[in-house]
Short mmCIF file of C-alpha atoms in Angstrom, two decimals:
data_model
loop_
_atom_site.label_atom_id
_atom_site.label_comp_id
_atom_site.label_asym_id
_atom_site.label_seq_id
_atom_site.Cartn_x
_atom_site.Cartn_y
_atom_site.Cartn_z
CA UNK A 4 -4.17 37.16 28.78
CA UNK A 5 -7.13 35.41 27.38
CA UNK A 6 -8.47 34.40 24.04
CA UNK A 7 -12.32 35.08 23.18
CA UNK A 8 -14.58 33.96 20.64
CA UNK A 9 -14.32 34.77 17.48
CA UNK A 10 -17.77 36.11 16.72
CA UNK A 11 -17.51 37.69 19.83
CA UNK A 12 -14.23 40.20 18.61
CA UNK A 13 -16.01 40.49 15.35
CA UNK A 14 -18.82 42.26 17.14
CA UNK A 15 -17.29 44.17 19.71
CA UNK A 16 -14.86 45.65 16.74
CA UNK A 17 -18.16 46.44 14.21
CA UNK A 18 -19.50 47.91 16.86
CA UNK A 19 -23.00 46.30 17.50
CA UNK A 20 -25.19 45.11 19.48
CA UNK A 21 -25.62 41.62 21.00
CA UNK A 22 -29.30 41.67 19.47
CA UNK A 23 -27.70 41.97 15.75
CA UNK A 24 -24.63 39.44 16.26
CA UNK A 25 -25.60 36.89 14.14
CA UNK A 26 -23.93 37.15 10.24
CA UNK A 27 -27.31 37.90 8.52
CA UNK A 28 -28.36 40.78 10.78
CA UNK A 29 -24.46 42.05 10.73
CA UNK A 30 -24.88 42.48 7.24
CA UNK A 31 -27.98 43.99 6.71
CA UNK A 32 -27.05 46.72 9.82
CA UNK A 33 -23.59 47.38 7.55
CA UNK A 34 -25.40 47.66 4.21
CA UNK A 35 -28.61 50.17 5.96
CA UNK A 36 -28.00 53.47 3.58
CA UNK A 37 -24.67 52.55 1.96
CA UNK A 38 -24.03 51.49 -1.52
CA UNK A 39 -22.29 48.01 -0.89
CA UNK A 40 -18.62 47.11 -2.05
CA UNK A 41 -18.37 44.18 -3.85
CA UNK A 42 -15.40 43.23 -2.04
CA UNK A 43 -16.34 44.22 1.66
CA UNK A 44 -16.52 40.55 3.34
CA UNK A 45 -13.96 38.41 0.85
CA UNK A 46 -11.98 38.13 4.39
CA UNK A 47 -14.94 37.21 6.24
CA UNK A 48 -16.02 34.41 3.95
CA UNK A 49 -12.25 33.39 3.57
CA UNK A 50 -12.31 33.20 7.33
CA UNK A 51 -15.17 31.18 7.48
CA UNK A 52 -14.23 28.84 4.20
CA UNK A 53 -10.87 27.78 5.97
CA UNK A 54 -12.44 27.14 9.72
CA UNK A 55 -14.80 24.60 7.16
CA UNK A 56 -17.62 26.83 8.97
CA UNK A 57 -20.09 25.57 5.95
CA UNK A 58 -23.47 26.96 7.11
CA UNK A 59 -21.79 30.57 8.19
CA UNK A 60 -20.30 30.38 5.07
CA UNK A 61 -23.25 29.87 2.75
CA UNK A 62 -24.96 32.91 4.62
CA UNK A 63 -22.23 35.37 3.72
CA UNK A 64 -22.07 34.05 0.18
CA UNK A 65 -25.61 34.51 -0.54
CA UNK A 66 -26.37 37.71 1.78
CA UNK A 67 -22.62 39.00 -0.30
CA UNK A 68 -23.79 38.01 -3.86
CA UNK A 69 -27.34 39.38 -3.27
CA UNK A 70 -25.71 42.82 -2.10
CA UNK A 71 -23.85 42.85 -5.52
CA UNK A 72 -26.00 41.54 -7.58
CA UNK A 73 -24.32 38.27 -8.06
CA UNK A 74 -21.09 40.00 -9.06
CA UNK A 75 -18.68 39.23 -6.43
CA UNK A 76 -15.73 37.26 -7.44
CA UNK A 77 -14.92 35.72 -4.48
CA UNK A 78 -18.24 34.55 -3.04
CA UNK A 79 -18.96 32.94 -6.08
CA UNK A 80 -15.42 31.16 -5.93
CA UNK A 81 -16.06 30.01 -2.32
CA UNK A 82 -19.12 28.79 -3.13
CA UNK A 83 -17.44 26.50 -6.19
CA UNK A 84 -15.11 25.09 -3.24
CA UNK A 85 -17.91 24.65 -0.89
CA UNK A 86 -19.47 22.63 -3.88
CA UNK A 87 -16.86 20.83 -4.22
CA UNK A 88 -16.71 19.48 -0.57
CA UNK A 89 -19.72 18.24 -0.36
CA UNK A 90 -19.18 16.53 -3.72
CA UNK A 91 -21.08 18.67 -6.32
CA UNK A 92 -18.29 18.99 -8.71
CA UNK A 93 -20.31 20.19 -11.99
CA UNK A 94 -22.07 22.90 -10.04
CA UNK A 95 -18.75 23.65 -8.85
CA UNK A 96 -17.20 23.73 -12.56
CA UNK A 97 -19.69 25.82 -13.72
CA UNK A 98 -19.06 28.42 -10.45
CA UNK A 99 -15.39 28.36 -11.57
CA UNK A 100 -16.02 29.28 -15.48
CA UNK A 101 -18.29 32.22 -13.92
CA UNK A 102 -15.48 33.21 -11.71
CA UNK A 103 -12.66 33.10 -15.19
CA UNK A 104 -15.51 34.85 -17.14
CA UNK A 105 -15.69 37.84 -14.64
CA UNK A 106 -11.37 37.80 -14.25
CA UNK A 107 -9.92 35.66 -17.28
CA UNK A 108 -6.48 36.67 -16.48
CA UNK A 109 -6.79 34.83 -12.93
CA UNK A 110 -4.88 31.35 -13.17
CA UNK A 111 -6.42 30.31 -9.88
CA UNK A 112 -9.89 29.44 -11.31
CA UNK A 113 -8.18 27.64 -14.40
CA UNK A 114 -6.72 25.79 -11.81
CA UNK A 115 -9.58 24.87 -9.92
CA UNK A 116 -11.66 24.13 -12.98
CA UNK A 117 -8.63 21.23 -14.14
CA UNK A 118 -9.12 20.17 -10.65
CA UNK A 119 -12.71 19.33 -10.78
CA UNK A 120 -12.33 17.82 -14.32
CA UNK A 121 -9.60 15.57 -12.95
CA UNK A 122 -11.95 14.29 -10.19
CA UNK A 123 -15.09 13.78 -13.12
CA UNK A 124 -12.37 11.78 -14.94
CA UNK A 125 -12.18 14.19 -17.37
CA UNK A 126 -8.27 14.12 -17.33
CA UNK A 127 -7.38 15.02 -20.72
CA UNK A 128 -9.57 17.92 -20.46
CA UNK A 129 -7.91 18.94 -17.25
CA UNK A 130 -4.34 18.20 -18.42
CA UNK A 131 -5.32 21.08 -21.27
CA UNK A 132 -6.82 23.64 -18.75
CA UNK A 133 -3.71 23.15 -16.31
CA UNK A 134 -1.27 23.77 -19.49
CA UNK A 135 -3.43 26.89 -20.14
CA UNK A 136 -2.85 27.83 -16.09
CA UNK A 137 0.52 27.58 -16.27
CA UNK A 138 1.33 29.68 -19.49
CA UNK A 139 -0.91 32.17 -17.53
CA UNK A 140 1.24 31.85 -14.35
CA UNK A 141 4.62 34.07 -14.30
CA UNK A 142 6.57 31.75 -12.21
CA UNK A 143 6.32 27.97 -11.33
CA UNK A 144 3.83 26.70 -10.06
CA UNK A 145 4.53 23.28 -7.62
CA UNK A 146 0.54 22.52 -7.78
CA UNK A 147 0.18 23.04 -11.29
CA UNK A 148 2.90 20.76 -11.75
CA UNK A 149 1.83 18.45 -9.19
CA UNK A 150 -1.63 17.78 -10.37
CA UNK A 151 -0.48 17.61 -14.25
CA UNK A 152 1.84 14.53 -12.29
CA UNK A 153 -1.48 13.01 -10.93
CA UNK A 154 -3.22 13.31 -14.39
CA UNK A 155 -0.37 11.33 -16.31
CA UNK A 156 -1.01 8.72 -12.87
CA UNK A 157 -4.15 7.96 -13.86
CA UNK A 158 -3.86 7.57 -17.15
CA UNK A 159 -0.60 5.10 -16.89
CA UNK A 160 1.72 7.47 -18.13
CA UNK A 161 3.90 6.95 -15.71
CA UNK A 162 7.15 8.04 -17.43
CA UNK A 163 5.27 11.89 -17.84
CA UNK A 164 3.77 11.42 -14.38
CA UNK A 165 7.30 11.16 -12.75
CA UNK A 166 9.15 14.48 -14.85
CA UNK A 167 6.10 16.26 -13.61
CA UNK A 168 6.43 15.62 -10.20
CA UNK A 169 10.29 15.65 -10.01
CA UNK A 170 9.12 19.29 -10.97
CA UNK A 171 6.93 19.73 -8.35
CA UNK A 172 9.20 18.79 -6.06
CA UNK A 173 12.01 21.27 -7.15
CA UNK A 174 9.60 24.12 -6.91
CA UNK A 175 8.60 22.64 -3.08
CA UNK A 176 11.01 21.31 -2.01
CA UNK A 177 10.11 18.48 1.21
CA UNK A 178 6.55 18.26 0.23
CA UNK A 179 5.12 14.89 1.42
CA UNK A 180 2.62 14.32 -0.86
CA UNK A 181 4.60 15.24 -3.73
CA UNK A 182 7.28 12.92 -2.08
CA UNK A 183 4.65 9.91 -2.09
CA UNK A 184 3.60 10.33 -5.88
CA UNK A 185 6.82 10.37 -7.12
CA UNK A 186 8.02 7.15 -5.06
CA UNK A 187 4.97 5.44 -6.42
CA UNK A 188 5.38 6.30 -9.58
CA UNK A 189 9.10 4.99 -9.48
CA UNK A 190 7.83 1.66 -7.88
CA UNK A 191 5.34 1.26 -11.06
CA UNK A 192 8.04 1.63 -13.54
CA UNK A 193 10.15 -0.64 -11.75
CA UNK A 194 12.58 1.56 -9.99
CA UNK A 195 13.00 0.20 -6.54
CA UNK A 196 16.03 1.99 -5.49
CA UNK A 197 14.58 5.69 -7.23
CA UNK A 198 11.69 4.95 -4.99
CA UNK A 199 13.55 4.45 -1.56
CA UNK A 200 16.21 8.00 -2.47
CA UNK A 201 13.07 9.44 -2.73
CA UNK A 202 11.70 8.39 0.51
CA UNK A 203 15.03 8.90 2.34
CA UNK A 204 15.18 12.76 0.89
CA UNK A 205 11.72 13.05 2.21
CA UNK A 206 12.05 11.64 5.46
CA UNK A 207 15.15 14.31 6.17
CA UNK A 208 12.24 17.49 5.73
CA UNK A 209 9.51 15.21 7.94
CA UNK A 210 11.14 12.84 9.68
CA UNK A 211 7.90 12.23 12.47
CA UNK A 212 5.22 10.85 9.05
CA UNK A 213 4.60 7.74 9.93
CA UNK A 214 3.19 6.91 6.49
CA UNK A 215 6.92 8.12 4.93
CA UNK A 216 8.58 5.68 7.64
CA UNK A 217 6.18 3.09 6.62
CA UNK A 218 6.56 3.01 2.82
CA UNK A 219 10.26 3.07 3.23
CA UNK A 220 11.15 0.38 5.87
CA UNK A 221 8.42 -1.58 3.41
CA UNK A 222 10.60 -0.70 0.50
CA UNK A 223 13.97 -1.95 2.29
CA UNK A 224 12.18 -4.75 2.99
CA UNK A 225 11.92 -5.74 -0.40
CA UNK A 226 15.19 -4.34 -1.63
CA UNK A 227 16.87 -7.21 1.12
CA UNK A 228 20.93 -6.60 0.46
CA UNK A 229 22.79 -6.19 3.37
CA UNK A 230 21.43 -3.12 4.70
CA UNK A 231 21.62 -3.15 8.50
CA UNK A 232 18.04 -3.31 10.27
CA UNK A 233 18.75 -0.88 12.95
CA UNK A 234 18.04 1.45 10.05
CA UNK A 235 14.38 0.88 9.09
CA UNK A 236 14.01 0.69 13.30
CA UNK A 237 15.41 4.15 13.85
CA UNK A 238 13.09 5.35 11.13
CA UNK A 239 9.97 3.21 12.94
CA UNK A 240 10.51 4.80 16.30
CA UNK A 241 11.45 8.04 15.35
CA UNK A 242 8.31 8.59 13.62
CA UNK A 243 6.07 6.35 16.16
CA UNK A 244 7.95 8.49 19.62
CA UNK A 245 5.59 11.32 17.37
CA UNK A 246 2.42 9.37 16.69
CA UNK A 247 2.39 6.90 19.41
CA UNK A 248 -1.43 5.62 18.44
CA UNK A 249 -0.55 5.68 14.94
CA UNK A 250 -1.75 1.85 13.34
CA UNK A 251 0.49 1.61 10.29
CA UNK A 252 3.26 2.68 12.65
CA UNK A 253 2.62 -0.19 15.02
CA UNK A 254 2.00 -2.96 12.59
CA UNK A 255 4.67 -1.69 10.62
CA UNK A 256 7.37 -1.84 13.58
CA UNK A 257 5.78 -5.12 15.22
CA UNK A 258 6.59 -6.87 12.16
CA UNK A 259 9.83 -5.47 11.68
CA UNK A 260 10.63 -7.29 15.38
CA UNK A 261 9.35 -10.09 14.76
CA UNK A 262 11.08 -10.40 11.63
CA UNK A 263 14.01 -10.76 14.01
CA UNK A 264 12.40 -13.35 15.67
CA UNK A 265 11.41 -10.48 18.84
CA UNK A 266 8.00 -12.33 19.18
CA UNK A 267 7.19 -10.85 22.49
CA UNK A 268 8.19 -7.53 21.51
CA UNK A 269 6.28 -8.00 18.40
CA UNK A 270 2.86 -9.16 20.17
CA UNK A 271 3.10 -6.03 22.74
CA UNK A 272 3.06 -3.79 19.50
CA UNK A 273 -0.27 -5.97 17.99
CA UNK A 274 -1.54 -5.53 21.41
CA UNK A 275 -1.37 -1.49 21.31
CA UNK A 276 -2.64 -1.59 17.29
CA UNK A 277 -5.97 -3.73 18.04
CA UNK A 278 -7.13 -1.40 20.78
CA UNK A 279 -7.22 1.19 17.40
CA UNK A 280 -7.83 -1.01 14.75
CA UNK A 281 -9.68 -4.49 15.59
CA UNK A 282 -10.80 -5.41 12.04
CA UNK A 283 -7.12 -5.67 10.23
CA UNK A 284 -6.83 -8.57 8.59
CA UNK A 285 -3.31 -8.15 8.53
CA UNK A 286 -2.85 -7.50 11.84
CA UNK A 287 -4.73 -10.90 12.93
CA UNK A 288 -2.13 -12.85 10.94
CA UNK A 289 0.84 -11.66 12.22
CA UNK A 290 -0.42 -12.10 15.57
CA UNK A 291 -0.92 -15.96 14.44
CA UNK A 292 2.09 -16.17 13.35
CA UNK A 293 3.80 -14.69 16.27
CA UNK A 294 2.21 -17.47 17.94
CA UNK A 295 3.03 -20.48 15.78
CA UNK A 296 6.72 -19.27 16.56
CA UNK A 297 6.15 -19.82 20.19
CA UNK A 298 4.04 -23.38 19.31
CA UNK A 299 1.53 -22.39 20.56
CA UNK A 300 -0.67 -23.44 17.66
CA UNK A 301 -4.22 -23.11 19.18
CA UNK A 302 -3.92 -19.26 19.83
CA UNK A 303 -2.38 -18.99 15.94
CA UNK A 304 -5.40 -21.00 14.50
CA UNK A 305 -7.69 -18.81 16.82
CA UNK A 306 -5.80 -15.76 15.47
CA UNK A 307 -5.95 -16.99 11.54
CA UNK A 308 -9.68 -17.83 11.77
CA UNK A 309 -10.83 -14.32 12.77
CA UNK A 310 -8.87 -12.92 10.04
CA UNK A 311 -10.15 -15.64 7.37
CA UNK A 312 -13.26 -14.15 9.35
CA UNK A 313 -12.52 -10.25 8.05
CA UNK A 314 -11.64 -11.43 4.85
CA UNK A 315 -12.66 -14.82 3.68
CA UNK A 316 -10.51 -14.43 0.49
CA UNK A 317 -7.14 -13.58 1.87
CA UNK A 318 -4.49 -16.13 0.04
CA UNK A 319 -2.03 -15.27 2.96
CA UNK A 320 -4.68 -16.62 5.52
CA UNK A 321 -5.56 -19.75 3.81
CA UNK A 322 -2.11 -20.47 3.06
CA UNK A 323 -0.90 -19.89 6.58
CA UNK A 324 -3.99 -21.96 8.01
CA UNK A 325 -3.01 -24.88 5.59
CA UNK A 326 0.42 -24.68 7.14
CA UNK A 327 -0.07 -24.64 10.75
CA UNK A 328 -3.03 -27.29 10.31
CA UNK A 329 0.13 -29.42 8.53
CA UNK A 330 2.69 -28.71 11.58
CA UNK A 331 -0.45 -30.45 13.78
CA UNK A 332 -0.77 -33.41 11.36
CA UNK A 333 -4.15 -32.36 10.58
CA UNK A 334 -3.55 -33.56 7.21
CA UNK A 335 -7.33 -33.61 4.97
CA UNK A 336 -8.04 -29.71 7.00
CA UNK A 337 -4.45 -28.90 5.76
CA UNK A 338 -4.98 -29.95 1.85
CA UNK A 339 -8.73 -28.18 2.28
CA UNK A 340 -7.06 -24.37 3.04
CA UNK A 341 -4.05 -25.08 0.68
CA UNK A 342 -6.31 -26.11 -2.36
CA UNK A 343 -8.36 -22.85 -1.19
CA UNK A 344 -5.21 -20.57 -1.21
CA UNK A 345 -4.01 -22.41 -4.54
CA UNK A 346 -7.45 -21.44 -6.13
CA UNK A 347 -7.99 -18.02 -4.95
CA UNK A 348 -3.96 -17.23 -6.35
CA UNK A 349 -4.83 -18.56 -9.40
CA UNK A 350 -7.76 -16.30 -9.77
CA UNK A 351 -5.95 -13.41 -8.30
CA UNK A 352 -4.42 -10.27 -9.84
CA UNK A 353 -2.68 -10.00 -6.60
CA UNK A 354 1.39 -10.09 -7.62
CA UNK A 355 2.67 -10.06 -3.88
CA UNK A 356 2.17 -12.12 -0.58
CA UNK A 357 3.16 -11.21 2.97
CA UNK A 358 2.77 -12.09 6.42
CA UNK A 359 3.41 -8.53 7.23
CA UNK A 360 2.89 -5.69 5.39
CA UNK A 361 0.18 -5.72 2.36
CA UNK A 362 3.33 -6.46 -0.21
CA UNK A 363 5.86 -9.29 -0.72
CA UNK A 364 9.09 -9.97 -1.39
CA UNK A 365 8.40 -12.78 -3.55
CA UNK A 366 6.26 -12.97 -6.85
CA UNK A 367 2.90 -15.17 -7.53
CA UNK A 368 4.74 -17.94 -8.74
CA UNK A 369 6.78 -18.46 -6.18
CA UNK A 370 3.72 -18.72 -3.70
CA UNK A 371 1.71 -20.64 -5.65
CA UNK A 372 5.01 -23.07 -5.83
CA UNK A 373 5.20 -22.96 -2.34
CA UNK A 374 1.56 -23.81 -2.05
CA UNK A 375 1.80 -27.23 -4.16
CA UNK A 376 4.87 -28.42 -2.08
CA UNK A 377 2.84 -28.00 0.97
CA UNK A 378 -0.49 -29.52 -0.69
CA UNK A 379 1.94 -32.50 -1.90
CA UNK A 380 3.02 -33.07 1.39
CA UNK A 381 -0.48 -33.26 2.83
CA UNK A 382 -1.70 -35.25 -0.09
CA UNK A 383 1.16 -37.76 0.87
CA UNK A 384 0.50 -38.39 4.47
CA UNK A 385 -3.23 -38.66 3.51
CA UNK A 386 -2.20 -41.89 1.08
CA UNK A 387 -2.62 -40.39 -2.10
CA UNK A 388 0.35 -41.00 -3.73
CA UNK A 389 -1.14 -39.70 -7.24
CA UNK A 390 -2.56 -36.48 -6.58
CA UNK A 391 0.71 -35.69 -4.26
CA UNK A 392 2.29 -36.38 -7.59
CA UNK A 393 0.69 -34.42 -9.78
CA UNK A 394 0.92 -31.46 -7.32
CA UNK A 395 4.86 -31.43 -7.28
CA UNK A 396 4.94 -31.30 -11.04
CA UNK A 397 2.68 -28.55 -10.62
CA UNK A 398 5.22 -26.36 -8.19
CA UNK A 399 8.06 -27.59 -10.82
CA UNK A 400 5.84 -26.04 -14.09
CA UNK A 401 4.85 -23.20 -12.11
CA UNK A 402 8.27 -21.90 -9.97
CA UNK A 403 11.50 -21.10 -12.61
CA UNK A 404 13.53 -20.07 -9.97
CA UNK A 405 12.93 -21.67 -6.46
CA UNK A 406 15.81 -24.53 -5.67
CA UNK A 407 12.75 -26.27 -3.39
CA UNK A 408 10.46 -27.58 -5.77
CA UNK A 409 12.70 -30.10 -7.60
CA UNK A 410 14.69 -30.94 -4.39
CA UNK A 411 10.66 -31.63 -2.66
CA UNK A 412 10.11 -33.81 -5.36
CA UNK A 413 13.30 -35.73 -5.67
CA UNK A 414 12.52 -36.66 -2.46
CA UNK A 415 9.62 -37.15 -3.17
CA UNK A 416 10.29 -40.11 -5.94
CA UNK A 417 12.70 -41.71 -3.60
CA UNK A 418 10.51 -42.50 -1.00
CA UNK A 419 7.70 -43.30 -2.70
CA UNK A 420 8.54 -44.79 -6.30
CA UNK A 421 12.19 -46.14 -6.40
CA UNK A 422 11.15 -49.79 -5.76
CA UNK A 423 10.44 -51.70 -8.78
CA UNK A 424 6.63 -52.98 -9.61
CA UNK A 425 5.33 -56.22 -11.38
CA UNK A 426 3.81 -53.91 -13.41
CA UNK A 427 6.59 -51.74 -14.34
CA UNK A 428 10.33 -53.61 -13.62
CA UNK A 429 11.98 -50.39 -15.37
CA UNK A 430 10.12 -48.16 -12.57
CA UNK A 431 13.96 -47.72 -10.38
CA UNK A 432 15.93 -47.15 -13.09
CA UNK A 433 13.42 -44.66 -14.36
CA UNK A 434 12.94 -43.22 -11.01
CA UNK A 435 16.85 -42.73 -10.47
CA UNK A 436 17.08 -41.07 -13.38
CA UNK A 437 14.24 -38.69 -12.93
CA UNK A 438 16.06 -37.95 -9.48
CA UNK A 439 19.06 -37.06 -10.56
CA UNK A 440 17.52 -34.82 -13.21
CA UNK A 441 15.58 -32.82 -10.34
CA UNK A 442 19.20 -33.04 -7.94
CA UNK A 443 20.88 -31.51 -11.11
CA UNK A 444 17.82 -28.80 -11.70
CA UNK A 445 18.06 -27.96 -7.94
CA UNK A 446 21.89 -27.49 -8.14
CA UNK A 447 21.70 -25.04 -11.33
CA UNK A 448 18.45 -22.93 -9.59
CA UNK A 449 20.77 -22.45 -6.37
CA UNK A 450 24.05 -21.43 -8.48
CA UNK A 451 21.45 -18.74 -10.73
CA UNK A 452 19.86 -17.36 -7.99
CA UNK A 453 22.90 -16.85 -6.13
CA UNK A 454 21.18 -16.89 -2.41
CA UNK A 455 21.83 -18.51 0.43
CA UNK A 456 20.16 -21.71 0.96
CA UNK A 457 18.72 -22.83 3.76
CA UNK A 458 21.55 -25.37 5.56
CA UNK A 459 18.96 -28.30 5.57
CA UNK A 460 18.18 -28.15 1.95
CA UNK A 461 21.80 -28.72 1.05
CA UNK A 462 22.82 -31.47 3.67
CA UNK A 463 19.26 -33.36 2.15
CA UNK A 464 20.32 -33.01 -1.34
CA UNK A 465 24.08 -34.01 -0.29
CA UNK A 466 22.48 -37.39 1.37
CA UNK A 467 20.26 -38.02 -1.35
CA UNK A 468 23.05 -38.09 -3.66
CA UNK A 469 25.01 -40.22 -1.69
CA UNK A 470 22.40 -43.03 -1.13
CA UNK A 471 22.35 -42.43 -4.61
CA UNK A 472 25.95 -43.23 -5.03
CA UNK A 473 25.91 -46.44 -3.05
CA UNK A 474 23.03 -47.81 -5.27
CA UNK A 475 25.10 -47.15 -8.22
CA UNK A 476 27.99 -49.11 -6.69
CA UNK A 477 26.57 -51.63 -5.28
CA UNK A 478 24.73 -52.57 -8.69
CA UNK A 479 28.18 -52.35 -10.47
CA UNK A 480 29.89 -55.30 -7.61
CA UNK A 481 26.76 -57.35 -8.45
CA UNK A 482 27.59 -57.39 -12.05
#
């Protein structure tokens, strides 16, 4: 058994020669004496349209259209999709109104025509045309449905966007794009946990896309709660055992294991995703940070600058750079990326920040908090007492919710300003009470977030107040 050429079985069924086996010359031997049907080579052209076979294509549609005069529905229909491809979209309109002027009661070319509209931005206009399609259409149409769901996208209609495709996805059922759009939708009006039902109904119908696997172990991820993280893994591998060279598969699942602190497991799955990909800035970090957990902060900083490299911009690099240059007490290069992460934040749209996928668990504020802690700390050991100041106040006005900044600068004040000052004799008692202010803040921010905190934070602010206590007594026997 054997398989030959296509073109090959087209001629030896039409019976002709190898001389005349080209399209053009297949045509004109077919069409010698006979009065040509309009619809003769719609199979031959649809053949040719779906192998994406443009320049075979193009001959049948214009050898087909001059043997009818320009009046075969099809051709001219294949020709608005070839249009389309190669990005002509008002020549392909207008090939699409010919084709509903010559067969009005034909939904298809409504359809197409709302397409092309949608992609000119026109997507009022196509929201119309696709109502018009589906009054035409006697049963449901998914893709009707579907794209009406993609027009209501774009236009931040979200709330229309997601009954559309909820209808889509009744009519085709397991559909992965369908799946996608309505998760994303549910993420932009806020539904986290509508998002990831979606994903885990989708993932039962195709449970080898990577990109499904992806967006939901990203989407657990940010849920947290106590969901077990064999889960998300199972998910990972599943889907990578099918697309083993798949990028977003292998950054995904590298940073899942070195989320649990699997560093070397981690860095063998980097090592497989920058033979594919070289340029991710994303990647790049992780692999820095993989090795600041192992100390070995040269490689990280080597790591960090190519991706500040790739993307000079990147808050998470900067910020990360600032950090490890702090761990090496390289104090004025640590305060030089932190003010440059602190900047580019502020300027930012950018509502998320991650060290592994492009998303966060955490909002802006709470990096930019971060940030000033860190800068305050730099600013400290470099002598400037003011500045470091003025940047913890900063963290406090900017972070609601973090327990850190008023516990950093509690501390702060007690090691730098609780002695008193010719200038200023009130300065401890002042100070004292500014601390126990913050100790107070930091106690109510851990009680309203209801987290854990990390153990160190706790025993500090537990010392802190107990220094605090002897002072207090101690002052009381002298009196």
């Amino acid at each position: 058994m054997y398989f030959v050429n296509f073109r090959e079985r087209f001629v030896e069924m039409n019976g002709i020669t190898r001389e005349n086996s080209n399209l053009k010359s297949f045509m004109k031997v077919k069409s010698r004496g006979e009065v040509p049907l309009r619809q003769r080579f719609n199979w031959l052209i649809h053949a040719q349209l779906v192998r994406q076979d443009a320049d075979d294509c193009n001959t049948l549609i214009e050898q087909d259209l001059k043997n009818s005069n320009g009046k075969c529905e099809y051709a001219i229909y294949a020709r608005g999709m070839l249009l389309r491809q190669e990005g002509k979209i008002l020549d392909s309109l207008q090939c699409f109104k010919t084709c509903q002027s010559m067969n009005p009661k034909n939904p298809q070319y409504i359809k197409q025509q709302a397409y092309s509209l949608s992609l000119l931005g026109r997507t009022q206009e196509a929201i119309d045309k696709y109502a018009e399609a589906d009054e035409m259409s006697r049963r449901g149409d998914w893709e009707i449905a579907y794209r009406l769901g993609q027009c209501y996208f774009q236009n931040n209609d979200y709330e229309k966007a997601r009954i559309y495709f909820e209808n889509a996805l009744k009519l085709n059922r397991g559909n992965d794009d369908v799946s996608h759009s309505l998760a994303q939708t549910c993420i932009n009006l806020g539904k986290k946990k509508a998002a990831i039902n979606v994903y885990e109904e989708a993932i039962k119908y195709s449970s080898n896309n990577g990109h499904l696997a992806v967006n939901l172990t990203y989407l657990w991820v940010l849920d947290g709660g106590d969901r077990d993280v064999r889960q998300p893994m199972d998910k990972l591998n599943t889907a990578l055992s099918h697309h083993p060279q798949s990028f977003p598969l292998l950054l995904a699942t590298g940073a899942m294991t070195q989320d649990q602190r699997q560093l070397e497991i981690a860095l063998a799955k980097y090592h497989a995703a920058v033979k594919i990909n070289p340029f991710s800035v994303a990647l790049w970090n992780n692999i820095g940070l993989c090795f600041l957990g192992k100390k070995k902060y040269l490689a990280a900083i080597g790591c960090l600058k190519r991706a500040a490299y790739l993307n000079p911009l990147s808050v998470e690099v900067a910020h990360n750079l600032g950090l490890i240059n702090l761990l090496m007490s390289q104090f004025a290069s640590a305060a030089m990326y932190l003010s440059q992460a602190l900047s580019i934040a502020r300027k930012s749209n950018k509502t998320a920040f991650s060290s592994i996928f492009n998303g966060s668990k955490h909002k802006k504020s709470w990096i930019i908090g971060q940030g000033y802690i860190l800068l305050a700390a730099a600013l400290k050991n470099l002598g400037d007492m003011k500045n470091a100041k003025s940047a913890h106040q900063m963290a406090l006005n900017t972070e609601h919710d973090d327990p850190l900044p008023p516990l950093s600068y509690a501390l702060f004040l007690w090691e730098t300003e609780r002695k008193q000052t010719p200038d200023n004799p009130d300065g401890e008692n002042k100070c004292y009470e500014v601390i126990f202010k913050m100790l107070d803040e930091f106690e109510k921010r851990v009680k309203r977030e209801g987290r854990e905190v990390a153990p160190g934070m706790l025993e500090a602010a537990n010392q802190l107040k107990t220094a605090l206590k002897i002072l207090e007594d101690h002052k009381k026997s002298e009196k």
